[in-house]
PDB file of C-alpha atoms in Angstrom:
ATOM      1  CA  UNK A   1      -0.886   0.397  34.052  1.00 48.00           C
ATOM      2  CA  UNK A   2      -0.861  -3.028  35.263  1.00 45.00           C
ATOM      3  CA  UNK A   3       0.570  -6.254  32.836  1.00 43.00           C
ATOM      4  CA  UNK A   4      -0.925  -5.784  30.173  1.00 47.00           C
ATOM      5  CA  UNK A   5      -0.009  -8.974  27.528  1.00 43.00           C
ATOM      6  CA  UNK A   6      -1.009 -12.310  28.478  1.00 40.00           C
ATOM      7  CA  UNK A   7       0.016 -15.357  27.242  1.00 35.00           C
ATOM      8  CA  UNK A   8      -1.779 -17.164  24.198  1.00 38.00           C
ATOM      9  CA  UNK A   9      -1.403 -20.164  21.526  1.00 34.00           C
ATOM     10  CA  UNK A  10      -0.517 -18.689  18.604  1.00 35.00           C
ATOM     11  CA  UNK A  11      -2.791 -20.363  16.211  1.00 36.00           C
ATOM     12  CA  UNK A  12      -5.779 -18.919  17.687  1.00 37.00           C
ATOM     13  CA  UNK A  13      -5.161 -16.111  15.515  1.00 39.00           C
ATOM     14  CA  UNK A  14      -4.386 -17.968  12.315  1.00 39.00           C
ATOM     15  CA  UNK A  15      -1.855 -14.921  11.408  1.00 42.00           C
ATOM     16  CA  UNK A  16       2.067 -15.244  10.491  1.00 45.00           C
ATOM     17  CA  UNK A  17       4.674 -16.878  12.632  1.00 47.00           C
ATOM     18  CA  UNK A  18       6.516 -13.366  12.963  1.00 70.00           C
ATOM     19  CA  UNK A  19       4.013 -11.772  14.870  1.00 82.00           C
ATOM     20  CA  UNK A  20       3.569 -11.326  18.871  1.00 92.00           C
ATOM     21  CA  UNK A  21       0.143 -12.371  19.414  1.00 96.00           C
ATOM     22  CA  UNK A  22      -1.769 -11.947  22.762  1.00 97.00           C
ATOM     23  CA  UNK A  23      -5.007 -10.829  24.455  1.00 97.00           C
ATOM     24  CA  UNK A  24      -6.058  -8.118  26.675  1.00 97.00           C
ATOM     25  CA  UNK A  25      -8.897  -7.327  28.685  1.00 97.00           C
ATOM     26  CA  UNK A  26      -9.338  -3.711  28.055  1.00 97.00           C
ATOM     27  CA  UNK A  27     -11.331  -2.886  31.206  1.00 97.00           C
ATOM     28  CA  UNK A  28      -9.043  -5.163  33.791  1.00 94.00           C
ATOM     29  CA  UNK A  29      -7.629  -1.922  35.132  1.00 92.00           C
ATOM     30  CA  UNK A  30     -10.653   0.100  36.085  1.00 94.00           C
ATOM     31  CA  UNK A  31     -12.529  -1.269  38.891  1.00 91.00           C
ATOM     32  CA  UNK A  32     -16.115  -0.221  37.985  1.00 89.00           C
ATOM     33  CA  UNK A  33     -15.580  -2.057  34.834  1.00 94.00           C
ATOM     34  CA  UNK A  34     -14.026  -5.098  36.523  1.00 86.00           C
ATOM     35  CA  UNK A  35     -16.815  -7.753  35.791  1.00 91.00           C
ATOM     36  CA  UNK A  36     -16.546  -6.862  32.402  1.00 94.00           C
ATOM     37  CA  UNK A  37     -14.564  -8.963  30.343  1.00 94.00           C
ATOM     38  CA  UNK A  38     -13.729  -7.502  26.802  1.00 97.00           C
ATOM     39  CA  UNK A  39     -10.624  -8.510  25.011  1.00 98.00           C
ATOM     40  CA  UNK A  40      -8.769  -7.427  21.786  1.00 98.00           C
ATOM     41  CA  UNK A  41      -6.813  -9.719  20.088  1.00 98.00           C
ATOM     42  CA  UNK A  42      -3.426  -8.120  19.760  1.00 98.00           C
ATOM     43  CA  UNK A  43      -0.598  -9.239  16.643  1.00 98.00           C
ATOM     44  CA  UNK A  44       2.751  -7.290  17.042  1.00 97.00           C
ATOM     45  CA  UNK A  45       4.923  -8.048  13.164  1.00 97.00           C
ATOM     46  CA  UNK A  46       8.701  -7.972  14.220  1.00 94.00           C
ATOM     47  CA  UNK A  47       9.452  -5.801  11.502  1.00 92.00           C
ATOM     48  CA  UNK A  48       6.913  -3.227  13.084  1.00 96.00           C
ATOM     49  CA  UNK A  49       6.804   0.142  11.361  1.00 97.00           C
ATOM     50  CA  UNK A  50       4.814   1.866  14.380  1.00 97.00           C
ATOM     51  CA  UNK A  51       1.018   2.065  12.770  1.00 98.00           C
ATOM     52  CA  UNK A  52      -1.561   0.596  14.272  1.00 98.00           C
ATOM     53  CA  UNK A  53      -4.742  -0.556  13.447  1.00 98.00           C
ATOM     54  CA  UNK A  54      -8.000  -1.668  15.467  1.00 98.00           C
ATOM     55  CA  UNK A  55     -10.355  -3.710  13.944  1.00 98.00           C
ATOM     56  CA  UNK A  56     -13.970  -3.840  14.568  1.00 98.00           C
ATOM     57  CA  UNK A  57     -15.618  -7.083  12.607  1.00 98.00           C
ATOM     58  CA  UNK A  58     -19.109  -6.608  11.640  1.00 98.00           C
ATOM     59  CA  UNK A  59     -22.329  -7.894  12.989  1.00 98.00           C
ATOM     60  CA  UNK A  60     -25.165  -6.063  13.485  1.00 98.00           C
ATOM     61  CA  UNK A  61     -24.054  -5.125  16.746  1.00 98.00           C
ATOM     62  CA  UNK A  62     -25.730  -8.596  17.207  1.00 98.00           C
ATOM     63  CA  UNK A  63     -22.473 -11.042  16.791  1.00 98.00           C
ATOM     64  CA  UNK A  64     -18.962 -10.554  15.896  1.00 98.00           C
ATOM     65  CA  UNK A  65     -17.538 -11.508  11.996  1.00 96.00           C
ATOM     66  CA  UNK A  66     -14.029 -12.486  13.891  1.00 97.00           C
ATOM     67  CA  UNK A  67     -12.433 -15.094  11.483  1.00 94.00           C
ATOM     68  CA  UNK A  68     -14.025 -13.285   7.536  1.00 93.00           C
ATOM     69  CA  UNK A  69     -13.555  -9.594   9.143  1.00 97.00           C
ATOM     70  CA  UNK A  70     -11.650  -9.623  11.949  1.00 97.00           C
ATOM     71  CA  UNK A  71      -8.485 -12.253  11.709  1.00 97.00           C
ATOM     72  CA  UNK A  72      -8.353 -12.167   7.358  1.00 96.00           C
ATOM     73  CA  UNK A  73      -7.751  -8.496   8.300  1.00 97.00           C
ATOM     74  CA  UNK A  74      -5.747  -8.504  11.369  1.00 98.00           C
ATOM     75  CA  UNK A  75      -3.489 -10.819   8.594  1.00 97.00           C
ATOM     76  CA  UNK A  76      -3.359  -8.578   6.076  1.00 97.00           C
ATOM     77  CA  UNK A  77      -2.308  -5.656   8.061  1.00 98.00           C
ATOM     78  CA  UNK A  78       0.002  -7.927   9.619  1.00 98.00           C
ATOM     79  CA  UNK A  79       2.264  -8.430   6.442  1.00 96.00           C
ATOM     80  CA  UNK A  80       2.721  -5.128   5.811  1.00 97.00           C
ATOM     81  CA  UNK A  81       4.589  -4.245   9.060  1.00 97.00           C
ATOM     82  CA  UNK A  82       0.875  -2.827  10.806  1.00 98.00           C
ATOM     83  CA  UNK A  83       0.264  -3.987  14.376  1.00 98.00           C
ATOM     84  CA  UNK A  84      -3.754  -5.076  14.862  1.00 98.00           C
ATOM     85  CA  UNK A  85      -5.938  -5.065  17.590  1.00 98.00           C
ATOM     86  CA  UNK A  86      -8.960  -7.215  17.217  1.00 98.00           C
ATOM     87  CA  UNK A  87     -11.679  -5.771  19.549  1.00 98.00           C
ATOM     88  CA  UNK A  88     -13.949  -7.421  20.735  1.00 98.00           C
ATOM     89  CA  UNK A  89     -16.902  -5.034  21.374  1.00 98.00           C
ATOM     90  CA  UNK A  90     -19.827  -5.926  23.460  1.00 98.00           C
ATOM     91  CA  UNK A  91     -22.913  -6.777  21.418  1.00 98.00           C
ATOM     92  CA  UNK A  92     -26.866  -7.383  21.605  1.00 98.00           C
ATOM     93  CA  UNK A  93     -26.313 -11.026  21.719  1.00 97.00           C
ATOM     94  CA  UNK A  94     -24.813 -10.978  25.080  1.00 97.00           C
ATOM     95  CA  UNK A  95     -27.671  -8.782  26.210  1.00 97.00           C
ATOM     96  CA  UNK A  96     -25.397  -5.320  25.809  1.00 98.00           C
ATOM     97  CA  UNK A  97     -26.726  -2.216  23.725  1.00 98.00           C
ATOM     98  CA  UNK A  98     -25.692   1.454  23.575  1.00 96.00           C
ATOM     99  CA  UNK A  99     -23.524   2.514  25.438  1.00 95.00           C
ATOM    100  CA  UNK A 100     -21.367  -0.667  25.299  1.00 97.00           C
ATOM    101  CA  UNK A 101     -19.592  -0.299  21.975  1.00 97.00           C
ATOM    102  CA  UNK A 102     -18.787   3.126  22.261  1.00 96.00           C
ATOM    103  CA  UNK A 103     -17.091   2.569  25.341  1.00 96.00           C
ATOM    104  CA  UNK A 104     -15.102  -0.264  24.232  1.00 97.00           C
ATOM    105  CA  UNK A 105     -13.904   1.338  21.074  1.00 97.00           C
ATOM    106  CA  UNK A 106     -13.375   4.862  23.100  1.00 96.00           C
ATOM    107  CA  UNK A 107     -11.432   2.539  25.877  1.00 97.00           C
ATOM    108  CA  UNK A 108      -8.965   1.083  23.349  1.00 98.00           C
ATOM    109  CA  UNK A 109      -7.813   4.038  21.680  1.00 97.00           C
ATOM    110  CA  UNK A 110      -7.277   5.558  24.997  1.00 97.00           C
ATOM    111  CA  UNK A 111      -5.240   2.367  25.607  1.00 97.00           C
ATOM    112  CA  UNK A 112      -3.323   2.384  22.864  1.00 98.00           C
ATOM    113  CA  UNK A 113      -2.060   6.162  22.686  1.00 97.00           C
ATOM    114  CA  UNK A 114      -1.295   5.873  26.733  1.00 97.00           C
ATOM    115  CA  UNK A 115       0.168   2.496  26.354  1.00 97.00           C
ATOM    116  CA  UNK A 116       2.078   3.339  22.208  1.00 97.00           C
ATOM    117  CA  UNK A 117       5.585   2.204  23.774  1.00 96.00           C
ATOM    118  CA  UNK A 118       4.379  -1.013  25.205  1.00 95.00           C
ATOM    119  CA  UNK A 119       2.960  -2.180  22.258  1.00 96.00           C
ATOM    120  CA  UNK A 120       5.725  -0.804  19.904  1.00 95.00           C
ATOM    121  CA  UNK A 121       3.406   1.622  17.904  1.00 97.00           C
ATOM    122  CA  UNK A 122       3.529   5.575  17.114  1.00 97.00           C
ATOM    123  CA  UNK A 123       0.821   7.032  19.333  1.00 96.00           C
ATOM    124  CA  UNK A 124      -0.437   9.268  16.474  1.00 96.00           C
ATOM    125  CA  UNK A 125      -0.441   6.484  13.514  1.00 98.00           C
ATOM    126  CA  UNK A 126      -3.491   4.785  14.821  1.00 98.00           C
ATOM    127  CA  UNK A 127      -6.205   3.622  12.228  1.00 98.00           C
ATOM    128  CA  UNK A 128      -9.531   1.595  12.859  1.00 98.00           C
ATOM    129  CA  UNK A 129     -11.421  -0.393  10.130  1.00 98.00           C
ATOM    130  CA  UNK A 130     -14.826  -1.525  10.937  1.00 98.00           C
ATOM    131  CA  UNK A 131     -16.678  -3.977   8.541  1.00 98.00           C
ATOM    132  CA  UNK A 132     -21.013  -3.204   8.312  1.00 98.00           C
ATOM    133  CA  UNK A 133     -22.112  -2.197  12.209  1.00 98.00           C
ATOM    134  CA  UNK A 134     -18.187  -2.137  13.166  1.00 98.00           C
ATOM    135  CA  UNK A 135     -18.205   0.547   9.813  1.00 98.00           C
ATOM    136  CA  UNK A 136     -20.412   2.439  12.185  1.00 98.00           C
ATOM    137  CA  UNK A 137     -18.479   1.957  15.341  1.00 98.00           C
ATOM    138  CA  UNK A 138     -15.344   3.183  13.934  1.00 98.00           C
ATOM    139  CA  UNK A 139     -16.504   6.294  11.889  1.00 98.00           C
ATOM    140  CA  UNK A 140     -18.811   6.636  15.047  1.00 97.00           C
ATOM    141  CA  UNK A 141     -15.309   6.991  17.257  1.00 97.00           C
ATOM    142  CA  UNK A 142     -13.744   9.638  14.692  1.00 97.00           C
ATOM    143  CA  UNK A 143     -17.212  11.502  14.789  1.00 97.00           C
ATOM    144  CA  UNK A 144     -17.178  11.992  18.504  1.00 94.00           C
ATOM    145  CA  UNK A 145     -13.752  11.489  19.140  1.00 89.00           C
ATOM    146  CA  UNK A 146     -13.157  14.514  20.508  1.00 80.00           C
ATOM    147  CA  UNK A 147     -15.703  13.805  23.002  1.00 81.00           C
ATOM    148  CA  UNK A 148     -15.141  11.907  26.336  1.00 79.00           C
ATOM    149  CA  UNK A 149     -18.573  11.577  27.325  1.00 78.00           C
ATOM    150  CA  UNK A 150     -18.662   7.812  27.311  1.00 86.00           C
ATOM    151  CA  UNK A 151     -15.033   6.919  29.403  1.00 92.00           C
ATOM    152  CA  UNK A 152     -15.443  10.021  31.759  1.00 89.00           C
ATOM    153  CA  UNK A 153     -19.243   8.989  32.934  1.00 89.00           C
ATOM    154  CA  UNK A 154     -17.554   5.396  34.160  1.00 92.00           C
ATOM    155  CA  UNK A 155     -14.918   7.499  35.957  1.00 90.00           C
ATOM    156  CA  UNK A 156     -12.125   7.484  33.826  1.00 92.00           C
ATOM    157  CA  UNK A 157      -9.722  11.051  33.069  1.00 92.00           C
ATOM    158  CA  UNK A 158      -7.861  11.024  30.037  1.00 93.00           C
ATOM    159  CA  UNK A 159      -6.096  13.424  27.756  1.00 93.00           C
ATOM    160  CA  UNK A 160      -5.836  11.568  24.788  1.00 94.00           C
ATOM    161  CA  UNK A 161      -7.088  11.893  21.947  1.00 95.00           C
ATOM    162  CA  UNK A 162     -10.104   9.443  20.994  1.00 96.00           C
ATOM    163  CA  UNK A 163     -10.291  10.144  17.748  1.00 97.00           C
ATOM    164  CA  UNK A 164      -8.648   8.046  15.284  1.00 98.00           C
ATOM    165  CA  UNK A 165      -6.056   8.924  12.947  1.00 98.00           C
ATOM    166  CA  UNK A 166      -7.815   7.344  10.177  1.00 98.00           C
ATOM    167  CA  UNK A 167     -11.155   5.980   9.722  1.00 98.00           C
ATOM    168  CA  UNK A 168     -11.837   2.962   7.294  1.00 98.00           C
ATOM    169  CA  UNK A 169     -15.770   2.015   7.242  1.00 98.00           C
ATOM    170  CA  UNK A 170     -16.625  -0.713   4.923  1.00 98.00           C
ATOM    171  CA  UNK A 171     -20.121  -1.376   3.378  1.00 98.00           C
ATOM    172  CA  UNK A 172     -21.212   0.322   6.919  1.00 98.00           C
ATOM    173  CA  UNK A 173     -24.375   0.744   8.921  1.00 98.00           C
ATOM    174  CA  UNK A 174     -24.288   4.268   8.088  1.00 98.00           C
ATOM    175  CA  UNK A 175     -28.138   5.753   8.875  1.00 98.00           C
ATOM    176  CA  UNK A 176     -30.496   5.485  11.573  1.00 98.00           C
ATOM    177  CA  UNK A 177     -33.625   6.907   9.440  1.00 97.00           C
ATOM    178  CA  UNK A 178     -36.424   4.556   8.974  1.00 96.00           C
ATOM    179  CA  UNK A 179     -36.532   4.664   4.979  1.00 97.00           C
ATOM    180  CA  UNK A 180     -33.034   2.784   4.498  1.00 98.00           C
ATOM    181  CA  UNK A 181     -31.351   2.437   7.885  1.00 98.00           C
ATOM    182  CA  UNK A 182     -30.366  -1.688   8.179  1.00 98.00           C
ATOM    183  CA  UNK A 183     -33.106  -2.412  11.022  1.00 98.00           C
ATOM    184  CA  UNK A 184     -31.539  -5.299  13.026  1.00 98.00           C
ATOM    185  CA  UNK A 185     -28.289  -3.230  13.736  1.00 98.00           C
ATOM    186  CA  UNK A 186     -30.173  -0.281  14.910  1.00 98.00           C
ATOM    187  CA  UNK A 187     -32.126  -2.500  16.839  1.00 98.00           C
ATOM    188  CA  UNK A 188     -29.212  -3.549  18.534  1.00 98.00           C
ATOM    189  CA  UNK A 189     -27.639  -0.666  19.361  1.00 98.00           C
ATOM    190  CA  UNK A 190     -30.830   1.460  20.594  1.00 98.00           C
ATOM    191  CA  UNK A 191     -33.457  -0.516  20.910  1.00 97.00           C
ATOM    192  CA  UNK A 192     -36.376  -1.054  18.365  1.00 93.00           C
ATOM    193  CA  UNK A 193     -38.373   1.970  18.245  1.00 94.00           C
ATOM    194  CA  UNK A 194     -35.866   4.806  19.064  1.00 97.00           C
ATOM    195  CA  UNK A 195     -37.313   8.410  19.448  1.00 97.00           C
ATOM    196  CA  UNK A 196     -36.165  11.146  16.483  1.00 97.00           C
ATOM    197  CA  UNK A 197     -33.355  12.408  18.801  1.00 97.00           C
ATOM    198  CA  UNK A 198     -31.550   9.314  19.308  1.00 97.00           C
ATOM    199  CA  UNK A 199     -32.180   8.423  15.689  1.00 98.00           C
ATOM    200  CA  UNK A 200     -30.468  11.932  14.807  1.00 98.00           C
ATOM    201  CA  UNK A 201     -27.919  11.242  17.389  1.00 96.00           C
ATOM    202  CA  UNK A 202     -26.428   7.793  15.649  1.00 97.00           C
ATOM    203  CA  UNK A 203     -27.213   8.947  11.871  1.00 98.00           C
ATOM    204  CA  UNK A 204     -23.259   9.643  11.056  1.00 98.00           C
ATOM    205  CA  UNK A 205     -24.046  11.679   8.110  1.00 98.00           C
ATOM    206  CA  UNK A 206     -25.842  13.895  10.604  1.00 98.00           C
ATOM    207  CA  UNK A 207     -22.709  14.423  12.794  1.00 97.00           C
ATOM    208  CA  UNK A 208     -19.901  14.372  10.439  1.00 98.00           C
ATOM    209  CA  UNK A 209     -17.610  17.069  12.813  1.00 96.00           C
ATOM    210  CA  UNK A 210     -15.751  20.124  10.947  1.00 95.00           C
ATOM    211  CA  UNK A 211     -12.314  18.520  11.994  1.00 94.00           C
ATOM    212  CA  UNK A 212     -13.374  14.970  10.984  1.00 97.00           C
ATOM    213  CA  UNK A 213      -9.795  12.551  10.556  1.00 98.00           C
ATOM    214  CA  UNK A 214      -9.406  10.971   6.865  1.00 98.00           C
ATOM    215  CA  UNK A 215     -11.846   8.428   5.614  1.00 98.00           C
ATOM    216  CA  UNK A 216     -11.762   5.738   3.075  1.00 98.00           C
ATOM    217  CA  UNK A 217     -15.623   4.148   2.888  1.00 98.00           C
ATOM    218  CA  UNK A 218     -15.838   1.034   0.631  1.00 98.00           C
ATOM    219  CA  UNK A 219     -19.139  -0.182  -0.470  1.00 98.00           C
ATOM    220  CA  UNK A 220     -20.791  -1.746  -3.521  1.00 98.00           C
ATOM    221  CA  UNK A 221     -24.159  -0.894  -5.382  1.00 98.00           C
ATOM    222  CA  UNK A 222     -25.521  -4.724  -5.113  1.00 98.00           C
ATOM    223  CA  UNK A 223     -24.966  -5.002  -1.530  1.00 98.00           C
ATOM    224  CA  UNK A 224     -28.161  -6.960  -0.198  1.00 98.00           C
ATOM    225  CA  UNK A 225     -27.777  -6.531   3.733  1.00 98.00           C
ATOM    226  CA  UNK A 226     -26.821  -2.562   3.993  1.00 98.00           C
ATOM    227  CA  UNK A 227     -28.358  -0.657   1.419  1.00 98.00           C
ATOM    228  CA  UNK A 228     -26.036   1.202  -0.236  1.00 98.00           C
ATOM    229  CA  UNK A 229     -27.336   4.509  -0.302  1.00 98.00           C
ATOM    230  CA  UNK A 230     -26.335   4.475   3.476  1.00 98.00           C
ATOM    231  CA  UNK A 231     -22.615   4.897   1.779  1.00 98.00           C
ATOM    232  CA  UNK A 232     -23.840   7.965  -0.491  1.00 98.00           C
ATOM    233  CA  UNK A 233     -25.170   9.931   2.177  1.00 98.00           C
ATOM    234  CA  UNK A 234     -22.263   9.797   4.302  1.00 98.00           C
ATOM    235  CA  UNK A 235     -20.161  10.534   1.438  1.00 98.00           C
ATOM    236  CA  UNK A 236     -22.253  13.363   0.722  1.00 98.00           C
ATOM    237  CA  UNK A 237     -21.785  14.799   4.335  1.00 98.00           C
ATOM    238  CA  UNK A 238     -17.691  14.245   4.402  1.00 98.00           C
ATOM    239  CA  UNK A 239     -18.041  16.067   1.117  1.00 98.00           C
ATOM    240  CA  UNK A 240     -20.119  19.054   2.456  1.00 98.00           C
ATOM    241  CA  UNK A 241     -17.553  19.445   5.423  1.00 97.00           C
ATOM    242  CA  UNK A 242     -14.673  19.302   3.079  1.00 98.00           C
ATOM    243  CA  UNK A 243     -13.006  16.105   4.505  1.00 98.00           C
ATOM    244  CA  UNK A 244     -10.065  14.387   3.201  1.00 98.00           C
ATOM    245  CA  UNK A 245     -12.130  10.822   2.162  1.00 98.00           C
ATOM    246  CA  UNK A 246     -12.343   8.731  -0.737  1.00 98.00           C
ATOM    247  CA  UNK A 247     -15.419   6.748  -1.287  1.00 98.00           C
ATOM    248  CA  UNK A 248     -14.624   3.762  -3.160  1.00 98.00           C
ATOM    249  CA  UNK A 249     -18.081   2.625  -4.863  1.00 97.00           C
ATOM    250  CA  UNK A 250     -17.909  -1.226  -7.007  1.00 97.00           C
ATOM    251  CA  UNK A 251     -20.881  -2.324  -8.937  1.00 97.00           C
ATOM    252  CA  UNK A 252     -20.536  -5.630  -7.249  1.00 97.00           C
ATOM    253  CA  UNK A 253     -19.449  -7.567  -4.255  1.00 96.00           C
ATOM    254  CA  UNK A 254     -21.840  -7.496  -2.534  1.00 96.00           C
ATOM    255  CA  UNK A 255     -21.461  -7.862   1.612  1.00 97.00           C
ATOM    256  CA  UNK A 256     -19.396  -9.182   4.177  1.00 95.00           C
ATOM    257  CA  UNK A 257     -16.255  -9.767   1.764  1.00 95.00           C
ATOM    258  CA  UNK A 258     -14.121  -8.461   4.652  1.00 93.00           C
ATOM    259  CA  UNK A 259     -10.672  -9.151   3.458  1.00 94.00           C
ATOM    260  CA  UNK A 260     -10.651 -12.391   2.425  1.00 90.00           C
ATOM    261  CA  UNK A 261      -8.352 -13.039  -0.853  1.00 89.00           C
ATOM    262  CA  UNK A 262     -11.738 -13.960  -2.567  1.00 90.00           C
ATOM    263  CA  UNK A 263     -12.899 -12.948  -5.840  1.00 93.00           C
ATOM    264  CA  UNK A 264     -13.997  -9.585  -5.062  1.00 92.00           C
ATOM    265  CA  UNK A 265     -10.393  -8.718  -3.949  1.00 90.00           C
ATOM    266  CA  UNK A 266      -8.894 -10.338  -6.762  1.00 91.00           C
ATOM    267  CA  UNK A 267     -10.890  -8.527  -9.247  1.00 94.00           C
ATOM    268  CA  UNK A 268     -11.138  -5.367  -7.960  1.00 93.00           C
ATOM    269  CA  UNK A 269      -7.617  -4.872  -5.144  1.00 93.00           C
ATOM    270  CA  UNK A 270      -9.436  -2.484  -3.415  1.00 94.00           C
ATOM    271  CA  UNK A 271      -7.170  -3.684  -0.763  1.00 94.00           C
ATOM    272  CA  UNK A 272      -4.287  -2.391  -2.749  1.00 95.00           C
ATOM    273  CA  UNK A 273      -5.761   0.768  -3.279  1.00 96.00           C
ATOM    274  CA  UNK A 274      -6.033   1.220   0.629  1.00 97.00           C
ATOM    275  CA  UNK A 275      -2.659   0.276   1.279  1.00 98.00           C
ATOM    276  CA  UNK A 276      -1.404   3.973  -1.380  1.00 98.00           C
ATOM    277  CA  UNK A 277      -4.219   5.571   0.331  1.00 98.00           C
ATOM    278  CA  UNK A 278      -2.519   5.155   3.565  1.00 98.00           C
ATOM    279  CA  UNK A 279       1.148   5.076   2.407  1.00 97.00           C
ATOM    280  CA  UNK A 280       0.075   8.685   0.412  1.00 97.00           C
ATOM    281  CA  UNK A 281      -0.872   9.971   4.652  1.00 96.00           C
ATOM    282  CA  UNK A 282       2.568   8.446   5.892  1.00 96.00           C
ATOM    283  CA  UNK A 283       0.837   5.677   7.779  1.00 97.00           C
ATOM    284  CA  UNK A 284       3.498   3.178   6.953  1.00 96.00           C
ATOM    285  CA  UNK A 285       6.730   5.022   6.936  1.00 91.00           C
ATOM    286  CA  UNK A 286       8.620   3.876  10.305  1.00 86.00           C
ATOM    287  CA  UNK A 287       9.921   7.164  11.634  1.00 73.00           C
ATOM    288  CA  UNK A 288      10.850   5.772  14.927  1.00 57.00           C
TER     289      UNK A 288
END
């Protein structure tokens, strides 16, 4: 693999002095991809316990929540010895729709187990959080994970595994069925008036796989953008194929809290509750 880290200004990412911060353009190395540019923001801690986590900020698969979803996270990973890599996934604003996103997030965790020395992590203690659409991306990814489908039709052979190790979807895009699926993101992603295949196809609770990796969903009853029934039913399809998840359900908060130290973390610290949820799985423990 060619250089990989180039240099940035460290206050771009607004996250502690201790970390190694650069960007990467994921698809710089395969030549049919080579007028793409798609980067993830990258933040190494010094005190690095080998996890990993990409982060997929929210959006409607419109626009990207960087600085509430992307950065406050990428921050609080940071502190606890996590590296984070901000991806930033092509979206319907800049004219790209399916299959874009899926072969950006596919792309990066392909990067990162190849790459796991380079960037100091343990190729099997890879996470990825996604906030509302990026929800969907990221359980999308451990859905079909252990499909290639999307890197091998652009030419690329891989044996790793695409799936995450753990799958964090909050308040996310969950449905593509017409009676409570959120409209602009499916819009996005497939176009406005998809046939009943493809809205089968990108309905997670539809695909939830018999091997699916551990999932902790996070979504409130009041939320007023994603309704949150589209949490229920794809806690009621992890349940039905026996997955290790936990669906953490709040009577308020809302949407787009991402992990900002704002009232709704304060009162509630579901963010501390992720952190035993993890450290229960072994994600933390260094055992480099």
């Amino acid at each position: 693999m060619k250089k990989i880290f180039f240099l940035s200004i460290i206050s771009l990412f607004s996250v502690a002095a201790y970390c190694h911060n650069f960007v990467q353009n994921i698809w710089e190395d395969v030549p049919s991809m080579k007028h793409h540019r798609v980067i993830m923001e990258v933040s190494v801690p010094e005190n690095c316990n080998g996890s990993a986590v990409i982060i997929c900020p929210g959006g409607s698969y419109d626009h990207l929540g960087i600085i509430t979803e992307g950065r406050s996270t990428a921050k609080w990973f940071n502190e606890k010895g996590t590296a984070t890599f901000i991806l930033w996934y092509r979206v319907a604003k800049n004219n790209f729709h399916y299959p874009a996103m899926m072969e950006d997030i596919q792309r990066t965790i392909q990067l990162l187990r190849e790459n796991s020395f380079q960037y100091g992590i343990h190729k099997n203690k890879i996470a990825a959080i996604g906030f509302s659409a990026g929800g969907h991306l990221v359980c999308w990814s451990g859905e079909f994970g252990k499909r290639k489908n999307e890197l091998e039709k652009l030419g690329i052979s891989t044996d790793a595994n695409l799936q995450p190790d753990f799958v964090i979807p909050v308040y996310p895009v969950v449905t593509m069925k017409d009676d409570i699926c959120h409209k602009w993101s499916r819009k996005s992603l497939i176009g406005k008036n998809p046939d009943e295949r493809t809205v089968n196809d990108f309905s997670l609770e539809l695909n939830v796989p018999e091997q699916m990796c551990p999932v902790y969903l996070v979504a409130c009853k009041d939320d007023p953008v994603v309704i949150y029934e589209n949490s229920v039913r794809l806690a009621q399809a992890l349940e039905e194929k026996n997955a290790d998840y936990v669906f953490k359900s709040y009577d308020w908060g809302g949407h787009g809290f991402g992990m900002m130290n704002n009232s709704f973390m304060k009162t509630f610290h579901w963010n501390e509750d992720l952190y035993l949820w993890l450290e229960e799985r072994g994600f933390f423990k260094n055992d480099n």
